[in-house]
CSV table of C-alpha atoms and ligand atoms in Angstrom, one decimal:
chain,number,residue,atom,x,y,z
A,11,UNK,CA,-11.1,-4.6,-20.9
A,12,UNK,CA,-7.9,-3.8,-19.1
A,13,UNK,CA,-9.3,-3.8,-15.3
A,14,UNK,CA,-9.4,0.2,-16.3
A,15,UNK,CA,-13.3,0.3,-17.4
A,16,UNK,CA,-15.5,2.6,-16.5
A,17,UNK,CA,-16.0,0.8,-12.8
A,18,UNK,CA,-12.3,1.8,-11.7
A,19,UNK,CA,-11.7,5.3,-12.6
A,20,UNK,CA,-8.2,6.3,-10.6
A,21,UNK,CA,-6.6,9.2,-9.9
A,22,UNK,CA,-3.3,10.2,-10.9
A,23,UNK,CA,-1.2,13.1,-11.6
A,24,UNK,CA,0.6,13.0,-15.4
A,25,UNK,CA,2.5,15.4,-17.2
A,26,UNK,CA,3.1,15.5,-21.0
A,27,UNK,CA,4.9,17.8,-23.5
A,28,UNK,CA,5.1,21.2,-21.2
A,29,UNK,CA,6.0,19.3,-17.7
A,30,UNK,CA,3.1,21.1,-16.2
A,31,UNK,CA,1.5,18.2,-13.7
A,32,UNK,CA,-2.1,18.2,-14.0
A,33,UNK,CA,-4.7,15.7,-12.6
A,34,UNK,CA,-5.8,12.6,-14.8
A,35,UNK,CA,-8.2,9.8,-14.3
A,36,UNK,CA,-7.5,6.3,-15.9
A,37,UNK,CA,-9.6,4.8,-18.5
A,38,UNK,CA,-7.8,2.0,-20.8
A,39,UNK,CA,-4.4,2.5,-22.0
A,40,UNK,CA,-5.7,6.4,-21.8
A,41,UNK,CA,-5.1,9.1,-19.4
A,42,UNK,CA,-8.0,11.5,-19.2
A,43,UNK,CA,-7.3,15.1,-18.5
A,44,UNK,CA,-9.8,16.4,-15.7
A,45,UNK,CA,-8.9,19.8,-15.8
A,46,UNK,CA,-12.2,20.5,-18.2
A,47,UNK,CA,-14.1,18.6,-16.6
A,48,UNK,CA,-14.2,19.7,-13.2
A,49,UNK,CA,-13.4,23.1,-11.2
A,50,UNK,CA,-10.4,24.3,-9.3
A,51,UNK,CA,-10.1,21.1,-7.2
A,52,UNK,CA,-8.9,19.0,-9.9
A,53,UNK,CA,-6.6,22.3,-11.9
A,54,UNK,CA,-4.0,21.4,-9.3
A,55,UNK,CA,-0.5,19.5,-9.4
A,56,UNK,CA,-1.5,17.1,-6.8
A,57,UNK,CA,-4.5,15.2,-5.4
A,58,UNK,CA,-4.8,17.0,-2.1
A,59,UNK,CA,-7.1,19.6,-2.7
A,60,UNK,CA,-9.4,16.8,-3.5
A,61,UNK,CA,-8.7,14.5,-1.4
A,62,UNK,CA,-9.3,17.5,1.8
A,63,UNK,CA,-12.8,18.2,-0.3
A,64,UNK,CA,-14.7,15.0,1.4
A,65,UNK,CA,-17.2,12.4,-0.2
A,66,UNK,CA,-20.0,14.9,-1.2
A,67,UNK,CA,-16.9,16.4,-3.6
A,68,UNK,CA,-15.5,13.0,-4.5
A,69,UNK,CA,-19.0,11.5,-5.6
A,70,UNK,CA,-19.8,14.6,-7.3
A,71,UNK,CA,-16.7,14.3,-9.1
A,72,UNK,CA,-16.6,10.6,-10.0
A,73,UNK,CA,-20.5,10.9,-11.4
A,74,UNK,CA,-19.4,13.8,-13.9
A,75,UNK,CA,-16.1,11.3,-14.7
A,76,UNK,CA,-18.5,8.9,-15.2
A,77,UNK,CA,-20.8,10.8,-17.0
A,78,UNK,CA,-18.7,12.1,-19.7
A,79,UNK,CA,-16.8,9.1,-19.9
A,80,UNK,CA,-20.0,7.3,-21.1
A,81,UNK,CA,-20.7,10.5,-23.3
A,82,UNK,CA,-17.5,10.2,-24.9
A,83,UNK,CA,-16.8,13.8,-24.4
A,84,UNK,CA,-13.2,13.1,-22.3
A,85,UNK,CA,-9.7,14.7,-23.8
A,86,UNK,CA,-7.6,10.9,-23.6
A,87,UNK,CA,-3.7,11.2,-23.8
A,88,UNK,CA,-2.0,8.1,-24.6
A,89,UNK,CA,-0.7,6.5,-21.1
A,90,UNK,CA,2.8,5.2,-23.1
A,91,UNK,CA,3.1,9.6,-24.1
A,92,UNK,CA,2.9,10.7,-20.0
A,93,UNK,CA,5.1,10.9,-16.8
A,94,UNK,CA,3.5,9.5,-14.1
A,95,UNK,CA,4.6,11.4,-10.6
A,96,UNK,CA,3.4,11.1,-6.9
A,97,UNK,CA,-0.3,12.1,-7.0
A,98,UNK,CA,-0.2,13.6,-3.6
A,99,UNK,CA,1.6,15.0,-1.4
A,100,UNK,CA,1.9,12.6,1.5
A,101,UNK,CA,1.9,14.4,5.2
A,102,UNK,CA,2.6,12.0,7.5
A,103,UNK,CA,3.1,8.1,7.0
A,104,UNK,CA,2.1,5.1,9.2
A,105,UNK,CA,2.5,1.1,8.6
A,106,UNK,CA,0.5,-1.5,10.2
A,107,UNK,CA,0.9,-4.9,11.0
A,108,UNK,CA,-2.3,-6.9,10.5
A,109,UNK,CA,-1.6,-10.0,8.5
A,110,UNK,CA,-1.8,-12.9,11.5
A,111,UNK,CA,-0.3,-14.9,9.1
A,112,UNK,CA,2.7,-12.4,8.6
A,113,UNK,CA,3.1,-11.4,12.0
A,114,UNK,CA,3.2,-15.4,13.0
A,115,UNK,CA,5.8,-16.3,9.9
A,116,UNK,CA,8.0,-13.2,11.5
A,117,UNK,CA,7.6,-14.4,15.0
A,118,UNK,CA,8.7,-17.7,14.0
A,119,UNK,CA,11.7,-16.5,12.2
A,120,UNK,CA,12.4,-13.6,14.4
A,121,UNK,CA,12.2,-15.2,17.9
A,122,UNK,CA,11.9,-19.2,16.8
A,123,UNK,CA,11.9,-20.2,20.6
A,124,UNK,CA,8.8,-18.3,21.8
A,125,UNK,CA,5.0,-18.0,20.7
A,126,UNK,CA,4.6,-16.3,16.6
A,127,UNK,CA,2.6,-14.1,17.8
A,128,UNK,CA,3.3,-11.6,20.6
A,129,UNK,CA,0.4,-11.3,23.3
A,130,UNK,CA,-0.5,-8.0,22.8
A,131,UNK,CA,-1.2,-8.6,18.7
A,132,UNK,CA,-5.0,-9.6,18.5
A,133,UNK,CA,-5.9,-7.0,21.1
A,134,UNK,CA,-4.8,-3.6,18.7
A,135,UNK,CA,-3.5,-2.9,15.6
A,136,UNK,CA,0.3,-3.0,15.9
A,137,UNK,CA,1.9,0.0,14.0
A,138,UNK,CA,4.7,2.4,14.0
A,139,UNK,CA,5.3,5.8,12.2
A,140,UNK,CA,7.1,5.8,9.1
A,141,UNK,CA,8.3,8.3,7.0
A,142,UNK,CA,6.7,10.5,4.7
A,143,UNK,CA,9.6,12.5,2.9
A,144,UNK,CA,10.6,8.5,1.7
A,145,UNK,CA,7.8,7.7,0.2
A,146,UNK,CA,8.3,7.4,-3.7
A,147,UNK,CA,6.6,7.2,-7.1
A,148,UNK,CA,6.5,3.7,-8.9
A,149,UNK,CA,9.7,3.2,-11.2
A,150,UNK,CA,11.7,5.6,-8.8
A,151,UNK,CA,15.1,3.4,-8.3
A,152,UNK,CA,15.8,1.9,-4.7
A,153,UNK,CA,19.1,2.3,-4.1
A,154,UNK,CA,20.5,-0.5,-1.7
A,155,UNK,CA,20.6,1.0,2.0
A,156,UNK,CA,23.6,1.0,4.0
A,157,UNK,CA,23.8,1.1,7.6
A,158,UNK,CA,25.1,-1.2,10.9
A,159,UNK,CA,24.0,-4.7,10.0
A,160,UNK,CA,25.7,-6.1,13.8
A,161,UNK,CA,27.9,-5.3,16.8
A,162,UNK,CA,30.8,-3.5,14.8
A,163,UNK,CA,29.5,-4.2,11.2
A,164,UNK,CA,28.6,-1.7,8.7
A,165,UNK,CA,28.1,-1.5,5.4
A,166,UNK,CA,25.3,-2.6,2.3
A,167,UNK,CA,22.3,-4.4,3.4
A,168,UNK,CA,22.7,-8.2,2.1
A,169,UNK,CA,19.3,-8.8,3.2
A,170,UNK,CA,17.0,-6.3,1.3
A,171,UNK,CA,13.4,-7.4,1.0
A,172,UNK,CA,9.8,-6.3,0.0
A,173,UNK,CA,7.0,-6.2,1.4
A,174,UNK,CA,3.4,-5.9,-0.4
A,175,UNK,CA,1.0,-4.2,1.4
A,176,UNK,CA,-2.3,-1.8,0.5
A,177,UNK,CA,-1.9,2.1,1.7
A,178,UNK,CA,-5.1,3.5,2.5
A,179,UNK,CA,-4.9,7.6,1.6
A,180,UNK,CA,-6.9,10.1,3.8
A,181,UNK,CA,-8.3,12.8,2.6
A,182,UNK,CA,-10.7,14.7,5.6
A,183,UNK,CA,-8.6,15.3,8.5
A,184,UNK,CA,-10.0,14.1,11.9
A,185,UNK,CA,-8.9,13.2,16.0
A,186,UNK,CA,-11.0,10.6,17.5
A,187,UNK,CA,-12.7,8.6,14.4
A,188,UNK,CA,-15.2,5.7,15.2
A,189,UNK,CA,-14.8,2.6,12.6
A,190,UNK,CA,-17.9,4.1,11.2
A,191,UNK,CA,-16.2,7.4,10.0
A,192,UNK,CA,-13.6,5.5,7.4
A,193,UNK,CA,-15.9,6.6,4.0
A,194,UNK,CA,-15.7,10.1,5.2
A,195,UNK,CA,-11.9,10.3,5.7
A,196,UNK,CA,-10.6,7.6,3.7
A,197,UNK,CA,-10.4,8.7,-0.2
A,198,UNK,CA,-8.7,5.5,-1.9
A,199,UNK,CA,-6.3,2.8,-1.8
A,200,UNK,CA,-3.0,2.8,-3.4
A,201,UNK,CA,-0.3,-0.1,-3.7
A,202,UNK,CA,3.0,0.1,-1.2
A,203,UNK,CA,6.2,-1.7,-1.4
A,204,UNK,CA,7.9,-1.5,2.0
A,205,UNK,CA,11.4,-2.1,1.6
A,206,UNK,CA,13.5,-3.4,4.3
A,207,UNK,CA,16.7,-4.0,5.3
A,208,UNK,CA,16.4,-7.6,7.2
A,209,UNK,CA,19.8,-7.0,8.9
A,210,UNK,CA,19.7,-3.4,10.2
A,211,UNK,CA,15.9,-4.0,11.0
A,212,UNK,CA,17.0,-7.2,13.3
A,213,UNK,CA,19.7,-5.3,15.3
A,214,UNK,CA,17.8,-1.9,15.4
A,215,UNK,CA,14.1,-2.9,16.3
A,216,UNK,CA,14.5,-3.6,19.9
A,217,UNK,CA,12.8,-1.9,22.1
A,218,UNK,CA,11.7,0.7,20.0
A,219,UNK,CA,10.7,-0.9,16.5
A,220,UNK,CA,11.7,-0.5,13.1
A,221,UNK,CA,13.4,2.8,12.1
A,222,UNK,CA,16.4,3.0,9.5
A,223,UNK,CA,15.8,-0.7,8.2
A,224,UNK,CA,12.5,0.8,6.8
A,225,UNK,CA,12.8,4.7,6.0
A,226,UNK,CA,15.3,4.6,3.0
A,227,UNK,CA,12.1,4.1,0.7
A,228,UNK,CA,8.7,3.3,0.3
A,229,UNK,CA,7.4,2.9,-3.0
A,230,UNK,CA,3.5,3.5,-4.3
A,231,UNK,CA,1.7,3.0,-7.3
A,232,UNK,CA,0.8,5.9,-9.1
A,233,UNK,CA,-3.4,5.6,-9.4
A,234,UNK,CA,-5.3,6.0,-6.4
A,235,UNK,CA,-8.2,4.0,-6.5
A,236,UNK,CA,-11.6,5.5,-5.0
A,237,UNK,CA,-13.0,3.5,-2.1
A,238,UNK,CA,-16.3,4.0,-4.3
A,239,UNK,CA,-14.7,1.7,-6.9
A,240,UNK,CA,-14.0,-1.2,-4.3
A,241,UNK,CA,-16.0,-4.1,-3.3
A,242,UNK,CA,-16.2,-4.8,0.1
A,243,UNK,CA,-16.1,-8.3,2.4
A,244,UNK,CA,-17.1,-9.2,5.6
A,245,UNK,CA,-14.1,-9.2,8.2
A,246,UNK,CA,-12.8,-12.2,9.5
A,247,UNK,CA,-13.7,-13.1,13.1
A,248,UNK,CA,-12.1,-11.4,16.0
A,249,UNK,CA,-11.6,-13.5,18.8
A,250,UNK,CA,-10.8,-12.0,22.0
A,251,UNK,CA,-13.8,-9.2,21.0
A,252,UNK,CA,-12.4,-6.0,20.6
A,253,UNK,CA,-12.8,-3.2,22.3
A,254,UNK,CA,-15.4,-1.0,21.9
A,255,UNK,CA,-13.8,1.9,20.1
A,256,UNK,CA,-12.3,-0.7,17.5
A,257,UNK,CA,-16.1,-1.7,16.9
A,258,UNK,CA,-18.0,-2.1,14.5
A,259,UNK,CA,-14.8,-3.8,12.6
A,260,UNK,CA,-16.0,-2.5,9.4
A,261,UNK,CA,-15.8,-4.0,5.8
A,262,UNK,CA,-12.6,-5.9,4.8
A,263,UNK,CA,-11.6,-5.2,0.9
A,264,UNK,CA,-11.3,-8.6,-1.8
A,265,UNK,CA,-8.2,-7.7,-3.3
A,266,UNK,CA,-6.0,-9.5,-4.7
A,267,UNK,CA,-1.7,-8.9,-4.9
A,268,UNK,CA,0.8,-10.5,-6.8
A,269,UNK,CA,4.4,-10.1,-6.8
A,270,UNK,CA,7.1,-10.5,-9.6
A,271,UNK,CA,10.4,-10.6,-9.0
A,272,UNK,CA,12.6,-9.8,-12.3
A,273,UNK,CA,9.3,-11.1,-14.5
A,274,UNK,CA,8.8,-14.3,-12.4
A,275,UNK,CA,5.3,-14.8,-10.6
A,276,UNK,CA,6.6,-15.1,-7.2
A,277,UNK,CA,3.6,-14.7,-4.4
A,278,UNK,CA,-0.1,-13.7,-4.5
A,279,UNK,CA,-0.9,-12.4,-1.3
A,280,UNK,CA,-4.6,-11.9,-0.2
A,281,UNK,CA,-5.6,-8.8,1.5
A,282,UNK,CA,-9.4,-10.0,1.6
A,283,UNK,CA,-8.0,-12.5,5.2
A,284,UNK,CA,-5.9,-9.1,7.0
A,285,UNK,CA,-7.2,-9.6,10.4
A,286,UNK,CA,-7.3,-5.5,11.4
A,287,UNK,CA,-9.8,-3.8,8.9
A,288,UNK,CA,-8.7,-0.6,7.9
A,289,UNK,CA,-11.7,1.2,9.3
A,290,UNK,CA,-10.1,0.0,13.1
A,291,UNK,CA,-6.6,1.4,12.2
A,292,UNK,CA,-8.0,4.4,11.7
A,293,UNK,CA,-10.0,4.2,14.7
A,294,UNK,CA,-6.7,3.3,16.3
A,295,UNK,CA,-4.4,5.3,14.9
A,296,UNK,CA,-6.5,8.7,16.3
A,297,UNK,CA,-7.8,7.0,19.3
A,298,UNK,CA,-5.5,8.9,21.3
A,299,UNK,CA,-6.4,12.3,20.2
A,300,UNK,CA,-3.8,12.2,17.3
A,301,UNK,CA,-5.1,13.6,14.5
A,302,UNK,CA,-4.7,12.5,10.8
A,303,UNK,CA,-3.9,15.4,8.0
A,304,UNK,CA,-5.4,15.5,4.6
A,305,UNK,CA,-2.2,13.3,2.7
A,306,UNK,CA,-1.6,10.8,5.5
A,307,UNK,CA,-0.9,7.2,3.8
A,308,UNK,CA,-1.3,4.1,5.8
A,309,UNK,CA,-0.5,1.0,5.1
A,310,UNK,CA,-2.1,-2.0,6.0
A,311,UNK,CA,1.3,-4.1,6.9
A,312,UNK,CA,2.9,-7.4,4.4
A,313,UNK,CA,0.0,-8.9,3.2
A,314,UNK,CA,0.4,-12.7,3.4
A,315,UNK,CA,-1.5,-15.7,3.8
A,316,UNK,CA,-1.6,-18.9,4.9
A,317,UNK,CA,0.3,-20.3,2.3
A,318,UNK,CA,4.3,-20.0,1.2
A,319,UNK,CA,2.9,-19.0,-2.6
A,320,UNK,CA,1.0,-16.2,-0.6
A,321,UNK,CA,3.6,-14.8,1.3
A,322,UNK,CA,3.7,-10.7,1.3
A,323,UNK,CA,7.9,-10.5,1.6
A,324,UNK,CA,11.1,-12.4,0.5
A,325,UNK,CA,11.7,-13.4,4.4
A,326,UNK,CA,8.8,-15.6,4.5
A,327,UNK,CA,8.8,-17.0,1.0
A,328,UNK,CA,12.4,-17.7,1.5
A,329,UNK,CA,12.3,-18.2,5.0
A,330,UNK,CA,14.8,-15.9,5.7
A,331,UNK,CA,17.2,-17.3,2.9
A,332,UNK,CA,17.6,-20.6,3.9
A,333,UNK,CA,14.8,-21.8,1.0
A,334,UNK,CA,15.6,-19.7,-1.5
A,335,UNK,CA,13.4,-19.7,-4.8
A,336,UNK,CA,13.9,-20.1,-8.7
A,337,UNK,CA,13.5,-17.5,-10.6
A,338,UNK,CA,12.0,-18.3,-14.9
A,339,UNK,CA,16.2,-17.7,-15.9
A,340,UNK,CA,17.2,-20.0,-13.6
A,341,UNK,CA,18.7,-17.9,-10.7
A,342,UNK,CA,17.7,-18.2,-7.4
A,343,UNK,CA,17.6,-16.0,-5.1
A,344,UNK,CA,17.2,-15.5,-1.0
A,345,UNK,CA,17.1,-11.4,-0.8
A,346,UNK,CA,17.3,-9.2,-3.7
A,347,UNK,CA,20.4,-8.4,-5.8
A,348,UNK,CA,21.3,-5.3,-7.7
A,349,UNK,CA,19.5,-4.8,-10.4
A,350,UNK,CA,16.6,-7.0,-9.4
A,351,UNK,CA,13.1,-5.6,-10.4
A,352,UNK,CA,10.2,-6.4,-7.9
A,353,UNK,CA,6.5,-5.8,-9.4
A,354,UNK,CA,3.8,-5.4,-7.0
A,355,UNK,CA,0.2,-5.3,-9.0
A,356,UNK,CA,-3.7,-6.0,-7.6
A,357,UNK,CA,-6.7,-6.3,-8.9
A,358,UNK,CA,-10.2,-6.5,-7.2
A,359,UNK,CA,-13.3,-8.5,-8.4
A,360,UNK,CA,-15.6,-5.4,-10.6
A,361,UNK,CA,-19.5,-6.1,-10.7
A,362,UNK,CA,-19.8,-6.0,-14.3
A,363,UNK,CA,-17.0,-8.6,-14.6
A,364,UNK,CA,-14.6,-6.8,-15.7
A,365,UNK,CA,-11.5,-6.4,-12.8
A,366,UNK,CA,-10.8,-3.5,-11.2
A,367,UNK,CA,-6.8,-2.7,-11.3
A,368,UNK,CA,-5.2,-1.4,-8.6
A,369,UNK,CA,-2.0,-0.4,-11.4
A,370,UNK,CA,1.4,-1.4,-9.8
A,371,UNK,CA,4.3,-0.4,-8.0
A,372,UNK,CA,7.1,-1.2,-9.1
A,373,UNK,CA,11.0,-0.8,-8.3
A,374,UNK,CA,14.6,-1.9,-9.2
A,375,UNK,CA,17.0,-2.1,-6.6
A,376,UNK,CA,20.4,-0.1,-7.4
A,377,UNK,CA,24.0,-0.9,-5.6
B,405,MN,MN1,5.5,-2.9,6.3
C-alpha cells in the first residue's frame, strides 16, 4: 500500500466544502472523518483535546480507528478534495541538537580551528527555545528572511537553508519527567523543517544562541503519527554515562528522512543514530522544574549522518557553499533560491511489511 495501511493511522485536521476543520485519520489516498466515530475529543478543530486526554484515551481511540477501519464502516473523503491545516495548536516550541554527526559537521564549519564538538555536548542535550507562533502548516510559503547578515550589513538572507529534523508532540503536561514517563506525555511524531538563515544565525548566535536566524518559520507536516504506530531501536551507546536523571536512555525510533530539493533526491538522513533519545530531552527539558503544556513540539535537531548523502541541512551537504550540488535540471546550487521547493518525507519500517509514512513537509521559499 501507500505506507498509509492500517499500521499507521495519523492524525490530521482537514476541511472540505463548508471550511469547518474537523479531525481526520489517514488511510490510503483517503481521509477518514472521526467525528462519528468517536466522542467530543475528536468533534474539535484541532488535536489538543486529544492529545491533553493521555494514552488510556489515545489507545482507546486508535482500537475503535482500527476497528472500524477493518469493518469497513469509515466515512473516506478523497485526500486530493481536502485542506490540510495545522492539526494542533502548538504552545510552546523547543529544538534540540542531538545528531553528533551534525553538531561535529557545524563545529567544523562554524569554528574550523577548534574541536567539532563543544565539551559540554555529550553530557546534555543542547537546545534552545524556539518559537511557537512560527511554526507553520506543510505547503505554507517561506518567504526569504531579512535581517543584519554582518557589522553594518542588512538586507535578504543569501544563505537560507533547511534543516530535517523529527518534532516529537506532547500531549499530558508534566514538570520533572523521568525517561520512563515519554509514552505518557509524548502523543506522536511529526516532520519539521527548520529554516535558517546561515548569515544572521553566524553573527547573532554568540553568546546567547540562535534567535532571528531561526524564528521566521518552522514548517511541519500535517499527520501526526502515534508513537503506538512506531517501531522502536535500541539507543546508541553513551559514553561518558549519563547522569542519572537522563537514565534509562530510552528507545531510539528507525526512521528514515529524505530530502528533495526542487524534485531532486538530495540527502537521506537517519534518525535511528541521533545520539539524545527523545525520552532524555524530555527528561531534560523539565528537569529544572519547567513544565511542558499539552501542544508543546520538540524537535529532535538536523538529523544527519555520517555520510555527505545523509546530511540533515544544505550547510553540510554543501559545506557551506563551497561544494555546491547538482540538481536533475542541471543547476546547482549552495543555499536555496527563490522559488526553490524543499521536500522533507520519512518512512519507518511497519511489521506487516508494509512502511509506515511519516507524510511530508514541504515548502517553497518566496523573495
Ligand atoms: Mn534545528
Amino acid at each position: 500500500m501507500s505506507g498509509y495501511g492500517v499500521e499507521n493511522l495519523p492524525y490530521g485536521v482537514f476541511s472540505s466544502g463548508d471550511g469547518v476543520r474537523r479531525i481526520g485519520v489517514r488511510l490510503g489516498d483517503d481521509v477518514l472523518d472521526l467525528s462519528p466515530l468517536g466522542d467530543d475529543l475528536v468533534r474539535q478543530p484541532t488535536l489538543n483535546p486529544l492529545l491533553a486526554a493521555g494514552r488510556t484515551q489515545w489507545t482507546a481511540l486508535r482500537d475503535r480507528v482500527t476497528e472500524a477501519v477493518r469493518r469497513d464502516e469509515v466515512t473516506r473523503v478523497p485526500l486530493r478534495e481536502v485542506t490540510l491545516h495545522l492539526p494542533f495548536e502548538v504552545a510552546d516550541y523547543t529544538d534540540f541538537y542531538s545528531s553528533e554527526h551534525h553538531a561535529t559537521n557545524v563545529g567544523h564549519i562554524l569554528r574550523p580551528d577548534q574541536p567539532g564538538l563543544r565539551p559540554n555536548w555529550r553530557h546534555l542535550p543542547i537546545g534552545y527555545h524556539g518559537r511557537a507562533g512560527t511554526v507553520v502548516v506543510s505547503g505554507t510559503p517561506i518567504a526569504r528572511p531579512h535581517g543584519q547578515l554582518g557589522p553594518g550589513e542588512f538586507g535578504p538572507s543569501r544563505r537560507l537553508d533547511i534543516e530535517a529534523e523529527v518534532g516529537f508532540v506532547v500531549g499530558v503536561p508534566g514538570a520533572r519527567l523521568g525517561t520512563g514517563d515519554f509514552a505518557d506525555h509524548v502523543f506522536g511524531v511529526v516532520l519539521v523543517n527548520d529554516w535558517s538563515a546561515r548569515d544572521i544565525q553566524a553573527w547573532e548566535y554568540q553568546p546567547l544562541g540562535p534567535f532571528l536566524g531561526k524564528s521566521f518559520a518552522t514548517s511541519v507536516s500535517p499527520w501526526v503519527v502515534p508513537l503506538a504506530a512506531l517501531p522502536t531501536v535500541a539507543a546508541p551507546h553513551q559514553d561518558p554515562v549519563p547522569l542519572d536523571y537522563l537514565r534509562p536512555a530510552g528507545s531510539g525510533f528507525d526512521l528514515r528522512l529524505a530530502v528533495d530539493w526542487n524534485g531532486t533526491r538530495v540527502s537521506e538522513p537517519p534518525f535511528a543514530q541521533m545520539y539524545w533519545t527523545p525520552a532524555q530531552q524530555l527528561a531534560h527539558l523539565t528537569v529544572n522544574g519547567a513544565s511542558v503544556r499539552t501542544g508543546d513540539l520538540y524537535a529532535s535537531g538536523t538529523v544527519s549522518g555520517p555520510a555527505r548523502g545523509q546530511s540533515g541541512s544544505f550547510l553540510e551537504l554543501t559545506w557551506n557553499g563551497t561544494e555546491p550540488v547538482k540538481l536533475d535540471d542541471g543547476s546547482t546550487r549552495g543555499f536555496l533560491a527563490d522559488g526553490d521547493t524543499v521536500t522533507i518525507t520519512g518512512t519507518a519500517p511497519g511489521r506487516d511489511g508494509d512502511p509506515i509514512a511519516l507524510g511530508e513537509v514541504v515548502g517553497t521559499v518566496v523573495g
